[in-house]
Coordinates of C-alpha atoms and ligand atoms in Angstrom, one line a residue:
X1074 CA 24.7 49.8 -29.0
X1075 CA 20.8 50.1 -29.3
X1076 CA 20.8 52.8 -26.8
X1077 CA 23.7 54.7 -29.2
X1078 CA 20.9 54.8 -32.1
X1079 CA 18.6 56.1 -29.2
X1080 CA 20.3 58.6 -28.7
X1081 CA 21.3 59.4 -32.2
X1082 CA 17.4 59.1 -32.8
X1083 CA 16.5 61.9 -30.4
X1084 CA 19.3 64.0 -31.9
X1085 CA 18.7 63.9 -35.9
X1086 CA 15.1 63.2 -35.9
X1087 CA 14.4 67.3 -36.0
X1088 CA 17.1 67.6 -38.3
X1089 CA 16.8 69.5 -41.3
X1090 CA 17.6 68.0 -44.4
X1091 CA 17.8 70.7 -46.5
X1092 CA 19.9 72.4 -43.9
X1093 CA 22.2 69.6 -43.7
X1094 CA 22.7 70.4 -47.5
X1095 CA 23.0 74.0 -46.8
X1096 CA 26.0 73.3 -44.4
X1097 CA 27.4 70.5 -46.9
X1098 CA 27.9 71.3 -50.1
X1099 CA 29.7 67.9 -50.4
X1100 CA 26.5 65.8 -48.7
X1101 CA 25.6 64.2 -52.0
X1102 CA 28.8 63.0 -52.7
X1103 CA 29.7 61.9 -48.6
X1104 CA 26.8 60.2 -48.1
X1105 CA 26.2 58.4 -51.2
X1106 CA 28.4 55.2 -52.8
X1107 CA 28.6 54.2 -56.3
X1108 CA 29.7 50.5 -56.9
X1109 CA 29.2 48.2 -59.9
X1110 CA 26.7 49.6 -62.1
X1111 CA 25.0 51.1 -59.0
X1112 CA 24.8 54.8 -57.6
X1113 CA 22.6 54.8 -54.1
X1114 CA 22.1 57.9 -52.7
X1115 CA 21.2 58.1 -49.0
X1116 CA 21.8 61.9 -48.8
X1117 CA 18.3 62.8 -48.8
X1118 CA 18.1 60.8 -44.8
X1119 CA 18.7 62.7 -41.8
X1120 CA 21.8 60.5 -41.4
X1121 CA 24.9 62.6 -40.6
X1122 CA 28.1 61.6 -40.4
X1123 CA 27.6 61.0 -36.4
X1124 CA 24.6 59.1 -37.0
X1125 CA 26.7 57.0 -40.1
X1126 CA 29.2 55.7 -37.5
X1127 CA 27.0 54.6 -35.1
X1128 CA 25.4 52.5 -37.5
X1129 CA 28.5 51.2 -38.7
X1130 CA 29.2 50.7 -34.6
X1131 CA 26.3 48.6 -34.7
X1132 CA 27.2 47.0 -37.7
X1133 CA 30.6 46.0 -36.4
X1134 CA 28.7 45.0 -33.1
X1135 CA 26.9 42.3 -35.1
X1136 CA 30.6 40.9 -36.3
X1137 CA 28.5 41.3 -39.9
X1138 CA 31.7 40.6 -41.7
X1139 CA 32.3 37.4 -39.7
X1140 CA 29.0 36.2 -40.7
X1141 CA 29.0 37.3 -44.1
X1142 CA 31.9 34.8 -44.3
X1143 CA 30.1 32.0 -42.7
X1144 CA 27.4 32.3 -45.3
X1145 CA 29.9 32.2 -48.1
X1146 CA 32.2 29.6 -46.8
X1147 CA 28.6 27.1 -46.5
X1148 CA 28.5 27.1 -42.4
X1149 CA 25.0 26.4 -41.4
X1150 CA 24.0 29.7 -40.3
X1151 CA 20.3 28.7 -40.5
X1152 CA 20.3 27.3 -37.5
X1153 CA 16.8 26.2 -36.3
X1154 CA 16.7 24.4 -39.7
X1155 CA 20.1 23.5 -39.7
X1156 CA 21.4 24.3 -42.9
X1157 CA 24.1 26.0 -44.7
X1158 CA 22.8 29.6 -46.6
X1159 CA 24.4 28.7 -50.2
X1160 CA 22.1 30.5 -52.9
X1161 CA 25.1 32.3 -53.7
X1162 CA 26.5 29.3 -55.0
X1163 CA 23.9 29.3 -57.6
X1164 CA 25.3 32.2 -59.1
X1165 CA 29.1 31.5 -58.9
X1166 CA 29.6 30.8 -62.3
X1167 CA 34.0 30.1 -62.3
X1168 CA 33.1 27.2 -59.8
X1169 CA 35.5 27.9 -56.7
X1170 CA 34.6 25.4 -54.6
X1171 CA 32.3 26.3 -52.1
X1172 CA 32.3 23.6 -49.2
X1173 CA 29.2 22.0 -47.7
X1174 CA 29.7 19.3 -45.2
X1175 CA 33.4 19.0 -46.4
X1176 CA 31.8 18.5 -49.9
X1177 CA 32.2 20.5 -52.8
X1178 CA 28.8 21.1 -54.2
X1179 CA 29.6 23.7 -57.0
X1180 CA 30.2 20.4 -59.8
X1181 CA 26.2 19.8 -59.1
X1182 CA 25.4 23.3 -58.8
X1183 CA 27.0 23.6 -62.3
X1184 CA 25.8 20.5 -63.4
X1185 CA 22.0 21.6 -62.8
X1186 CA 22.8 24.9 -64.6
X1187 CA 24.2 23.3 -68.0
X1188 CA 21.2 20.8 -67.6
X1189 CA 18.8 24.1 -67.6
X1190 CA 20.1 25.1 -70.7
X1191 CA 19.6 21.8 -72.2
X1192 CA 16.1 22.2 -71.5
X1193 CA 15.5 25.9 -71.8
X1194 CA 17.1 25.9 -75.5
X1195 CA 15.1 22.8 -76.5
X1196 CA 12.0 24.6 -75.1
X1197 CA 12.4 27.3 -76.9
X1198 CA 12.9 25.7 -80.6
X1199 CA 10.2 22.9 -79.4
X1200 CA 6.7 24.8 -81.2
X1201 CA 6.1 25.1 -77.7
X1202 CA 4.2 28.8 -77.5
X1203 CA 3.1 29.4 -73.3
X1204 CA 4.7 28.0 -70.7
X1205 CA 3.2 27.9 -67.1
X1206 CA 5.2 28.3 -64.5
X1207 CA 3.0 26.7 -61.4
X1208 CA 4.3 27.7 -57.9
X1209 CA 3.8 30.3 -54.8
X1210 CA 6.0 32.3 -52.8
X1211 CA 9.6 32.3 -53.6
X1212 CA 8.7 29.7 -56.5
X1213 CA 6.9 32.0 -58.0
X1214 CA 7.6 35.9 -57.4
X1215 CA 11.1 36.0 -58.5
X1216 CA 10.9 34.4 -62.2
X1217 CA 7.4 36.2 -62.4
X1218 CA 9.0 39.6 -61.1
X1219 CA 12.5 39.1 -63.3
X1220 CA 10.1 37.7 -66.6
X1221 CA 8.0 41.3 -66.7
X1222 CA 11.1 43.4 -65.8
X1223 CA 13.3 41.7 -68.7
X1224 CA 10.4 42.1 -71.1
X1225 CA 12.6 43.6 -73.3
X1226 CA 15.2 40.7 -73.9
X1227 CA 12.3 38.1 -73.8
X1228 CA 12.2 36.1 -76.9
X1229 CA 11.0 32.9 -76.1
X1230 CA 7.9 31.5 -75.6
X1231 CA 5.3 33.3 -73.6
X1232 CA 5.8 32.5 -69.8
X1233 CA 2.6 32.8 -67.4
X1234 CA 2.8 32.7 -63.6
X1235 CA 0.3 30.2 -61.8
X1236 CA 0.2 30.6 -58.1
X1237 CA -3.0 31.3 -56.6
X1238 CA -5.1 28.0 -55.6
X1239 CA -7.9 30.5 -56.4
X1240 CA -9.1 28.5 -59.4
X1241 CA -9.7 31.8 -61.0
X1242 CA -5.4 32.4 -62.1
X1243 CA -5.3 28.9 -63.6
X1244 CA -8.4 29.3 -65.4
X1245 CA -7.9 33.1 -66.7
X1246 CA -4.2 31.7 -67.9
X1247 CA -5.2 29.0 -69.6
X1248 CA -7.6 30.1 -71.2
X1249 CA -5.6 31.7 -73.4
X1250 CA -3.3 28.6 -74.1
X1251 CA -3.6 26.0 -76.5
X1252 CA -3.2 22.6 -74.9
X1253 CA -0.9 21.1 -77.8
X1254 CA 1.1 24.0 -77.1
X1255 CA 1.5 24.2 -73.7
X1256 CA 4.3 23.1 -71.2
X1257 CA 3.4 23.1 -67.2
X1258 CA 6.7 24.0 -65.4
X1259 CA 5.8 22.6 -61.6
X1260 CA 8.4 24.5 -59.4
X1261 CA 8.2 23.7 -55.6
X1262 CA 11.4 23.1 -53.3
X1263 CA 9.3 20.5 -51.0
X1264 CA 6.7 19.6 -53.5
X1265 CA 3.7 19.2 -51.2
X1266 CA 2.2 23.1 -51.1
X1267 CA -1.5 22.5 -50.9
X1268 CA -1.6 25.8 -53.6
X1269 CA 1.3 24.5 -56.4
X1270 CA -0.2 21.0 -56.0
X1271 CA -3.8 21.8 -56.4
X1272 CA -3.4 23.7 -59.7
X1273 CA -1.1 21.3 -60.8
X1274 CA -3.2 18.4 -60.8
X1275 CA -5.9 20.9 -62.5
X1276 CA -3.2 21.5 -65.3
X1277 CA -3.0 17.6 -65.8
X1278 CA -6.6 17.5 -65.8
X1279 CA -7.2 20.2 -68.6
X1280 CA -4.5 18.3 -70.5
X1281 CA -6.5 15.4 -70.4
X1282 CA -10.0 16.9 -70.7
X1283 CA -8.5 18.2 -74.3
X1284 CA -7.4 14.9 -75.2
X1285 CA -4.0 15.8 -75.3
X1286 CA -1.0 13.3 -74.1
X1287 CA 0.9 14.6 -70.2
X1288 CA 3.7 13.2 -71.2
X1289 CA 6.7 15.5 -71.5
X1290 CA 4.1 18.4 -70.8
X1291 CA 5.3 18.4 -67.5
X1292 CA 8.6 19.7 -65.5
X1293 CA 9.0 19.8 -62.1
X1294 CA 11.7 22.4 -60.1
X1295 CA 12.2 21.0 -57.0
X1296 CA 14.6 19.5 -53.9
X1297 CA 11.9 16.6 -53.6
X1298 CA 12.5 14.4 -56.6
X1299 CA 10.8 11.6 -55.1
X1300 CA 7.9 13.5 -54.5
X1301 CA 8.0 14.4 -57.9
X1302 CA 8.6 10.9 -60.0
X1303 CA 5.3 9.9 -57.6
X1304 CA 3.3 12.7 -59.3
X1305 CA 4.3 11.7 -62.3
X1306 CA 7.6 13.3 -63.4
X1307 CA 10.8 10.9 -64.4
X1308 CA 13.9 11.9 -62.5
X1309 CA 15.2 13.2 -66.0
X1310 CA 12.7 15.7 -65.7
X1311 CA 13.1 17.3 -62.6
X1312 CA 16.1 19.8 -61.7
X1313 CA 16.7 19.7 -58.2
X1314 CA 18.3 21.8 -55.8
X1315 CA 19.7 21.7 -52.4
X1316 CA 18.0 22.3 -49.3
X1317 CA 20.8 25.1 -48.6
X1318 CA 18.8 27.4 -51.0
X1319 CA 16.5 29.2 -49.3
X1320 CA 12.6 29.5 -51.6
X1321 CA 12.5 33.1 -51.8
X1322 CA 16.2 33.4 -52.3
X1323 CA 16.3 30.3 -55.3
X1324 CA 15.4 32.3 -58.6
X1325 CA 19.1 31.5 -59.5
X1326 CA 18.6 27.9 -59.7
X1327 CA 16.2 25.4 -61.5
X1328 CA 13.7 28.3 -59.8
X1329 CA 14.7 30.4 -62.5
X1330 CA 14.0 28.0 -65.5
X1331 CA 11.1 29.7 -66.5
X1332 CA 13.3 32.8 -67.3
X1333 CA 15.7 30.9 -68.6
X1334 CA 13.4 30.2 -71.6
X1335 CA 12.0 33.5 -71.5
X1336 CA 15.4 35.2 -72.3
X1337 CA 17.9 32.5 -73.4
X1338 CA 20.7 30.7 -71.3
X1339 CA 23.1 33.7 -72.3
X1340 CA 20.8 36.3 -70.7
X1341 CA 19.9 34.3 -67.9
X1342 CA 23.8 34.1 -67.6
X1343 CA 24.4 37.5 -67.4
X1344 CA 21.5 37.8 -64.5
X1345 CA 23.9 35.2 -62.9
X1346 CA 26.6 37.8 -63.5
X1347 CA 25.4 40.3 -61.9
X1348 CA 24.3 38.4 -58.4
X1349 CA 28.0 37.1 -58.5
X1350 CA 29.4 40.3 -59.3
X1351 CA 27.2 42.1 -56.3
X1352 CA 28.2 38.8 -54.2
X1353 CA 32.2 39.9 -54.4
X1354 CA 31.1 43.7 -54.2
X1355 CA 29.6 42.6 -50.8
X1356 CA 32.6 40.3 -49.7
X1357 CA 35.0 42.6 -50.8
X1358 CA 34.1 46.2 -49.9
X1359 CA 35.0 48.6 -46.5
X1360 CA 31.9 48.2 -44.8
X1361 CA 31.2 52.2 -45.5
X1362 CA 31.5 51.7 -49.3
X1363 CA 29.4 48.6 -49.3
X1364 CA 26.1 48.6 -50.6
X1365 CA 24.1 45.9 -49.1
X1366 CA 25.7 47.3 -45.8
X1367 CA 24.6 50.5 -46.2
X1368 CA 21.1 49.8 -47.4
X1369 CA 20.6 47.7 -44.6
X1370 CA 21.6 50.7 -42.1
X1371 CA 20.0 53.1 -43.6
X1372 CA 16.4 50.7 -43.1
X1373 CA 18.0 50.1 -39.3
X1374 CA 18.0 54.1 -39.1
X1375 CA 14.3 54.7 -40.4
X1376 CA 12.3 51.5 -38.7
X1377 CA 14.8 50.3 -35.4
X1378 CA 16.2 54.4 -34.9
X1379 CA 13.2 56.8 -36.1
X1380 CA 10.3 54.3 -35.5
X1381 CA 8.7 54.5 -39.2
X1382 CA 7.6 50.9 -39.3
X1383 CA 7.1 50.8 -43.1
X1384 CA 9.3 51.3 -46.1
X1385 CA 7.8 52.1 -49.9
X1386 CA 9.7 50.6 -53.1
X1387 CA 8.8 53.1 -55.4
X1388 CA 10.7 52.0 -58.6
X1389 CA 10.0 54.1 -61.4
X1390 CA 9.8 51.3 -63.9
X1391 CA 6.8 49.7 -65.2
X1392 CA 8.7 46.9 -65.8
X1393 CA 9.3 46.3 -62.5
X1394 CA 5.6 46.4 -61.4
X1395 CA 6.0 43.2 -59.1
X1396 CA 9.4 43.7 -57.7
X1397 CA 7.6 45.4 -54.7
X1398 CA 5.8 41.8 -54.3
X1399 CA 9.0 40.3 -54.4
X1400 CA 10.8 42.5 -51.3
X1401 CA 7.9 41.6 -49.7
X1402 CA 8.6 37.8 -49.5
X1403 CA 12.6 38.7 -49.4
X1404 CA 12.5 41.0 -46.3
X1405 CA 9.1 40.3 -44.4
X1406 CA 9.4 36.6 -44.4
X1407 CA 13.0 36.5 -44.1
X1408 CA 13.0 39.5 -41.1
X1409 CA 9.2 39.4 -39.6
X1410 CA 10.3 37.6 -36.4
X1411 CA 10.1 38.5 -33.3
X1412 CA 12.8 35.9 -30.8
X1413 CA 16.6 35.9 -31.4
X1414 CA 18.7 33.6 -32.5
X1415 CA 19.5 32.8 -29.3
X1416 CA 16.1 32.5 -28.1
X1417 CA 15.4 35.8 -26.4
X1418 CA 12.5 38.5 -27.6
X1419 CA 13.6 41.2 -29.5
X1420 CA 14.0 44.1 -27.9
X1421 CA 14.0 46.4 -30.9
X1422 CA 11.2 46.0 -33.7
X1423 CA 11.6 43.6 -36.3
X1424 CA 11.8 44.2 -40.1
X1425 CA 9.7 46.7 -41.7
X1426 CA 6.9 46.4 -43.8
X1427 CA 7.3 46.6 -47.3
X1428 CA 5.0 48.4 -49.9
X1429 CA 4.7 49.8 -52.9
X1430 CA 4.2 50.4 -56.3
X1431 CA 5.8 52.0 -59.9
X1432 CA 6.1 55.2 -60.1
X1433 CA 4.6 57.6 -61.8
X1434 CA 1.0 55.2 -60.8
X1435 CA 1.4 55.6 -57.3
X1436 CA 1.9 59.8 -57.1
X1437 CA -1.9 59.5 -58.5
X1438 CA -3.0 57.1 -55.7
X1439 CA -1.1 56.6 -52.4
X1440 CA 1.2 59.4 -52.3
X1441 CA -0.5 61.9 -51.0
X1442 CA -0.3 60.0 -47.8
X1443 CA 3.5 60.0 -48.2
X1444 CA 3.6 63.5 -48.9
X1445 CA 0.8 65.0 -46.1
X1446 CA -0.3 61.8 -43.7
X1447 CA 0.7 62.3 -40.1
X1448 CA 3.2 59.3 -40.3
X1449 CA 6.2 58.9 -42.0
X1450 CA 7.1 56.5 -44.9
X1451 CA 10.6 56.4 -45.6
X1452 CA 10.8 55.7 -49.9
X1453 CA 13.4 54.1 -51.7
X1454 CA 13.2 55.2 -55.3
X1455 CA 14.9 53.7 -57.8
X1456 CA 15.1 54.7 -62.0
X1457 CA 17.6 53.8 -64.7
X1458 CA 18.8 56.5 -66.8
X1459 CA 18.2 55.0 -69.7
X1460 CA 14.9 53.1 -71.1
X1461 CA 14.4 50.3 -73.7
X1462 CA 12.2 52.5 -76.1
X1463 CA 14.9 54.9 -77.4
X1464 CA 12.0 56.3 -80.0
X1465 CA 10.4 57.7 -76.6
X1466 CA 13.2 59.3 -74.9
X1467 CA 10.6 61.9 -73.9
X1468 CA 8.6 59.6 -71.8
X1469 CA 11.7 59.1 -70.0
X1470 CA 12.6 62.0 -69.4
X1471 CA 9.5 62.9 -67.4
X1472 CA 9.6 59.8 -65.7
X1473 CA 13.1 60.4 -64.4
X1474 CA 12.1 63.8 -64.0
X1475 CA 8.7 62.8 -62.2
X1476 CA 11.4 60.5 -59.7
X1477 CA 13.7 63.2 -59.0
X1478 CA 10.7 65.8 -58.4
X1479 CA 9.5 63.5 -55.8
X1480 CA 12.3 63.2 -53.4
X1481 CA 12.6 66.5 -53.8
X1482 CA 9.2 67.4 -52.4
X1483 CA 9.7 65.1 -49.3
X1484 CA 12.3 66.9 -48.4
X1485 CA 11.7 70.3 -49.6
X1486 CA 8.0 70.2 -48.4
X1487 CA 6.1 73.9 -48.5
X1488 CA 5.9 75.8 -46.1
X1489 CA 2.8 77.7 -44.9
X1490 CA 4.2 81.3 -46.0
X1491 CA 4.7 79.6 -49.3
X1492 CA 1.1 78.5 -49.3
X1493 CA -0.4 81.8 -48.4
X1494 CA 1.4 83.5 -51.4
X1495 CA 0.2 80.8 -53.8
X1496 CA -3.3 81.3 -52.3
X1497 CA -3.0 85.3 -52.7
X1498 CA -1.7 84.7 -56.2
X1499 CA -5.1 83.2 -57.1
X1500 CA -6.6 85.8 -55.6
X1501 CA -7.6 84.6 -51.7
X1502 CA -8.1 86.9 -49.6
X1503 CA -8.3 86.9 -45.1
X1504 CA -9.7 83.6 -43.8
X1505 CA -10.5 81.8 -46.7
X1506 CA -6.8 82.2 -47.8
X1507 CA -5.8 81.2 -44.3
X1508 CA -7.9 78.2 -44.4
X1509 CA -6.7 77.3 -48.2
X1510 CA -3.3 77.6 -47.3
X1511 CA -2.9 75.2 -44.3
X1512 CA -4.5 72.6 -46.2
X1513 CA -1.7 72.8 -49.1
X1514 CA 1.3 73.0 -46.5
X1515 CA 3.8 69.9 -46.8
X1516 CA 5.7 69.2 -43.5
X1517 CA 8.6 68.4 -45.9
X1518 CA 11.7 66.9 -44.5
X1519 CA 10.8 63.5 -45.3
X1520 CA 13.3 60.7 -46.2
X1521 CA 14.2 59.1 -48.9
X1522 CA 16.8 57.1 -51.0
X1523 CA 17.2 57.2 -54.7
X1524 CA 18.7 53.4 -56.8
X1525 CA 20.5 54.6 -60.2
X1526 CA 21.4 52.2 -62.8
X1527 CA 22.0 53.0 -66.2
X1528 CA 19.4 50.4 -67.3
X1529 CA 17.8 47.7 -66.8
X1530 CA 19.5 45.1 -68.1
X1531 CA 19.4 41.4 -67.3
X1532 CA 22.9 41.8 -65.1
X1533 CA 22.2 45.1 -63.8
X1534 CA 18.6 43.3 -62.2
X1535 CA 20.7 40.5 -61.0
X1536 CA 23.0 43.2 -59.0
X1537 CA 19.9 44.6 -57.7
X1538 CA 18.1 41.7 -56.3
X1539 CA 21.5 40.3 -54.7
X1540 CA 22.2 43.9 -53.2
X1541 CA 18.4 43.4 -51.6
X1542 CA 19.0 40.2 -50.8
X1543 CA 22.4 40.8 -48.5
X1544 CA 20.8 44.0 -47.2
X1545 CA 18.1 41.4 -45.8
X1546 CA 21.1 39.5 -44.1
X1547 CA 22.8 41.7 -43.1
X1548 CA 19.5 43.5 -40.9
X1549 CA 18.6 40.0 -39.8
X1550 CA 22.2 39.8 -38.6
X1551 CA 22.0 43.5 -36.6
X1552 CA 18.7 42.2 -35.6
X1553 CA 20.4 38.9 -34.0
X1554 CA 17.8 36.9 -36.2
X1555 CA 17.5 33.8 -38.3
X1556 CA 17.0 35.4 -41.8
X1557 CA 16.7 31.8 -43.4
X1558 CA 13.5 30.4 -41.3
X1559 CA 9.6 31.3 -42.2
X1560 CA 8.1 29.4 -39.0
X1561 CA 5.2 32.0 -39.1
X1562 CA 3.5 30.4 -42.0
X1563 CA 3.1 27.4 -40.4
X1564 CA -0.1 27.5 -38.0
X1565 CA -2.3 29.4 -41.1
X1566 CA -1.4 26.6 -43.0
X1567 CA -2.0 23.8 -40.8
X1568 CA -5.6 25.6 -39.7
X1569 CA -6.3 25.9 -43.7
X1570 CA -5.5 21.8 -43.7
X1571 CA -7.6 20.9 -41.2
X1572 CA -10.9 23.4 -41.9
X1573 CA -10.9 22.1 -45.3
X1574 CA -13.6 19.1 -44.5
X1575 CA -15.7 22.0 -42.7
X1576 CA -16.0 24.3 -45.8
X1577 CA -16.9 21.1 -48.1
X1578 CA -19.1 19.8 -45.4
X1579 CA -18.0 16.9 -44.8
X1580 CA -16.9 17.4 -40.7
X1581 CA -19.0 19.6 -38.3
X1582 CA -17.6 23.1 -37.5
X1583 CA -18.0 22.0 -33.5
X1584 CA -15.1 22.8 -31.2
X1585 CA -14.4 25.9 -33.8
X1586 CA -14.7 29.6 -32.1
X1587 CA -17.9 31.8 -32.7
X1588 CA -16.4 33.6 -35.8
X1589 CA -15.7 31.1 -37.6
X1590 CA -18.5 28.8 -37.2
X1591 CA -21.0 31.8 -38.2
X1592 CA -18.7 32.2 -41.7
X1593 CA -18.8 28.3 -41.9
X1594 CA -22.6 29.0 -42.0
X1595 CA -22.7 31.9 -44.0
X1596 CA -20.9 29.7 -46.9
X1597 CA -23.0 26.6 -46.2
X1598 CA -26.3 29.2 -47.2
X1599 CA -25.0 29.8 -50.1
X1600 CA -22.8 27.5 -51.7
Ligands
F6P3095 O1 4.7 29.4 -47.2 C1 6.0 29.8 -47.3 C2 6.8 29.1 -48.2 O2 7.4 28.0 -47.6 C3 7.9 30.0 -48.8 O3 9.0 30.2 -48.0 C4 8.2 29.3 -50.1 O4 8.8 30.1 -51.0 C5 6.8 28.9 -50.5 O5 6.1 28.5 -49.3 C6 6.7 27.8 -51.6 O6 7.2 26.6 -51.1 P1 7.5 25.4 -52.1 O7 8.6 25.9 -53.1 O8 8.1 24.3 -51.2 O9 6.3 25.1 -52.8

C-alpha cells in the first residue's frame, strides 16, 4: 500500500494545481466535504481523484473503520498501557452505555458532569473573581486554548492558566489576584508532575503568606484522588476521571472545569455537543465524506507521500491564538513515535510537526518562508465567516479576505515573466530588472487546506477539536501506531529528577558527560 502512495507521489508531486482547476471546473466541489457546521476544502492539494483512492486504499488497509469501532465500543486499543480509549464518553451526553470491562461507565461519567456544574455554578455566584487553573500539557492547553477562543461567551470569573514550573507564570498571574478572591483549580490526571505540583504548593504558600485560610481555596482535577486528599484536598473536592481518558484528549471532563466556570454549564454543554455531534459524524459517515478521515489523508499525502515533514495551523482567529499549541500536544505526542504497534520500526515517517500561528500576525513574520523558502509547508487555514464584533464587520472582511488571498498565492505563485513586467512597470530596465525580478518570483503551486465555520461558537469549537482529535487516530491507525502512549517524555523527565540535587548543589556533577558538568559550573558561578 506504501509503495501505491510512492508511486502516486512521483506522479502528482509536479502537478499543477491551478491546471487541475483549469481541467475541473467541478474540483472545489469534488474534492471538498461539508458536514455539520463544517466546510473543508482540500482542493487547493495536488490530490486527484487517483491519488484520493489510494489514500482511501490505505485507509481501508488500516481496517480504520474496525478500529474506530473498537475505540467507541471501550476495547483497550492502548495497548502498551492497556487501556480502553473512552474520552468520547465524556461527551456523550444521552448516556448509551458505553461498556468498559463489562461495566457501564457512562452513570459516573454523567455523574462527574452534573457534579461540575454544581461546582462551576457555585463558583461563579461565590465573589470568587480569578481562578487559576494549575496544570501542564493536556491539563492545561485545552481549557487555556478553549477559555481564549470562547472569550466572547465568557462571563464568569477570570480564569488564568498556571503551567510552567518557571516561577515567573505563577508569580506574573498572581500578582494580579487578590488572595480572598482567589480559587486554585489543581488539574493533574496522576497528580505527581514535578511542574503542577511545584506551583501548587507555591499557590498554598502565597495563600498563607497573605494570611488568608486554604481551605475551600483549593480543587483538584484528577484520576488520583488519594494523591489528592494527601495534599490536602477532601474527596468531595476532587472530580476524578478514568484512566481511559487520555491527558491531552480530557478537556471534556473534570479537565474542562475551568471553562466550565468561564462560560456556564449550558455553554460548556454545547462544547459537549459539538464533540458528540462530530463523534457520530465520524462513526457514521462513507469514509470519502468523512472529515476526520479525510484530514488525516490529506496530512498522510503531504508528510508520509510528498515528504513535507511539517504542517502550519494558520487559523485566522485571534481568538484562537493557542489552538496551534494545543495540535501540538494532540498530534506530536500522540503520533511522534517511531516502532509499531506490533513492535517493528516504522518504515514510513512518523507524524508531522506542527506549527503555527493566527493569521493575519504570521503573513508579517514567518510567511515569507512559506511563500519563497526552498521547502515546502503544507497550511491548513481555517476562518469563520462570521465574527463576534458585528460593529466591525470590516475587520472581517479583510481578515477573511487576507485568508483567502493567501491560499491563493501558494498556489497561484508569480511567475518570473510576471515579475519582469512588474519591474518594467516601475521603470527597471536590462540587468537590474533581471536581477529584481528573480528575487520577487513565487514558485507557487503550494498546498493548502482551508476550515470554514460560520463562527466560532462554543459547539462549533467542540466539532473542531474532535474532528482533530479523530484525524490524529485515524493517522496513528494508517501509521500502525499507539496514538494513546507518550513514552518519549519519560527519560527528560527522569534526567530532570535526578540532576535536581546537582543544580542546588547538594550532589557532585561526577559521572555527568562534559556538557553538562561545564553548564553545572557555569550556574554554580553565578547563582
Ligand atoms: O509529560 C507528558 C504528560 O504526561 C502529558 O501527556 C500530560 O498531559 C501531562 O504530562 C500532564 O500530566 P498530568 O495531568 O498527570 O499532570
Amino acid at each position: 500500500m506504501w509503495d501505491d502512495l510512492k508511486a502516486a507521489a512521483d506522479a502528482g508531486r509536479d502537478q499543477s494545481i491551478l491546471g487541475m482547476f483549469e481541467a475541473d471546473a467541478d474540483r472545489a466541489d469534488a474534492f471538498s466535504v461539508t458536514a455539520l457546521d463544517l466546510l473543508f476544502d482540500y482542493s487547493k492539494t495536488q490530490i486527484d481523484a487517483n491519488t484520493r483512492d489510494v489514500l482511501l486504499r490505505l485507509a481501508q488497509a488500516a481496517d480504520i473503520e474496525a478500529r474506530r469501532d473498537a475505540m467507541f465500543a471501550g476495547a483497550k486499543i492502548n495497548e502498551t498501557e492497556g487501556r480502553a480509549v473512552l474520552h468520547t464518553a465524556l461527551r456523550n451526553l444521552d448516556g448509551d452505555p458505553v461498556m468498559v470491562d463489562g461495566q457501564d461507565v457512562m452513570p459516573d461519567v454523567l455523574d462527574t458532569l452534573t457534579r461540575m456544574e454544581t461546582v462551576a455554578t457555585e463558583v461563579r455566584g461565590s465573589g470568587i473573581t480569578d481562578v487559576v487553573n494549575i496544570g501542564i500539557g493536556g491539563s492545561d492547553l485545552g481549557p487555556a486554548m478553549a477559555y481564549l477562543a470562547l472569550a466572547p461567551y465568557c462571563d464568569g470569573p477570570r480564569c488564568h492558566f498556571v503551567s510552567n514550573v518557571d516561577a515567573a507564570d505563577i508569580a506574573d498571574t498572581l500578582r494580579g489576584c487578590d488572595p480572598e478572591k482567589t480559587l486554585f483549580i489543581v488539574a493533574s490526571k496522576t497528580f505527581t508532575t514535578i511542574e503542577t505540583m511545584t506551583n501548587a504548593r507555591t499557590a498554598r504558600a502565597w495563600l498563607q503568606d497573605h494570611g488568608v485560610s486554604t481551605d475551600g481555596r483549593f480543587i483538584a482535577l484528577s484520576s488520583n484522588a488519594a494523591a489528592a486528599s494527601e495534599w490536602g484536598i477532601p474527596s468531595e473536592r476532587v472530580l476524578g476521571f478514568e484512566d481511559w481518558v487520555g491527558g491531552r484528549y480530557s478537556m471534556w471532563g473534570p479537565i474542562g472545569l475551568s471553562l466550565m466556570v468561564a462560560i456556564g454549564p449550558d455553554g460548556f454543554k454545547a462544547f459537549l455537543r459539538g464533540g458528540q455531534a462530530m463523534d457520530l459524524h465520524f462513526r457514521s459517515a462513507a469514509l470519502p465524506e468523512n472529515l476526520p478521515v479525510l484530514l488525516a489523508l490529506v496530512g498522510i499525502w503531504h508528510n508520509q507521500g510528498l515528504g513535507h515533514a511539517t504542517r502550519a495551523v494558520l487559523p485566522y482567529d485571534n481568538r484562537l491564538s493557542r489552538l496551534p499549541a494545543y495540535l501540538q500536544q494532540l498530534e506530536m505526542e500522540s503520533n511522534g513515535k517511531s516502532v509499531a504497534m506490533d513492535g517493528t520500526s516504522l518504515t514510513v515517517n512518523s507524524g508531522p510537526v506542527v506549527w503555527g500561528e493566527p493569521g493575519t500576525n504570521g503573513q508579517h513574520a514567518f510567511y515569507q518562508l512559506i511563500h519563497q523558502g526552498t521547502r515546502v509547508v503544507p497550511c491548513e487555514f481555517m476562518v469563520a465567516a462570521e465574527g463576534h464584533e458585528p460593529d466591525l464587520r470590516h475587520h472581517h472582511e479583510l481578515l477573511i479576505a487576507n485568508c483567502l488571498a493567501q491560499s491563493e498565492a501558494l498556489m497561484r505563485g508569480r511567475s518570473l515573466d510576471e515579475a519582469r513586467a512588474i519591474m518594467a512597470k516601475k521603470g527597471l530596465t536590462g540587468d537590474e530588472l533581471e536581477r529584481q525580478a528573480r528575487h520577487r518570483v513565487f514558485p507557487g503551486n503550494r498546498p493548502s487546506t482551508t476550515l470554514m465555520m460560520p463562527k466560532l461558537t462554543p459547539e462549533v469549537l467542540g466539532q473542531i477539536i474532535a474532528l482533530y482529535e479523530h484525524r490524529v487516530f485515524v493517522e496513528g491507525v494508517i501509521l500502525g501506531i499507539n496514538s494513546f502512549d507518550q513514552w518519549g517524555v519519560e527519560l527528560g523527565k527522569e534526567l530532570a529528577t535526578s540532576l535536581g540535587p546537582l543544580v542546588s548543589g547538594d550532589a557532585p556533577a561526577d559521572g555527568k558527560d562534559g556538557s553538562t558538568q561545564a553548564l553545572l559550573g557555569y550556574v554554580k558561578r553565578y547563582s
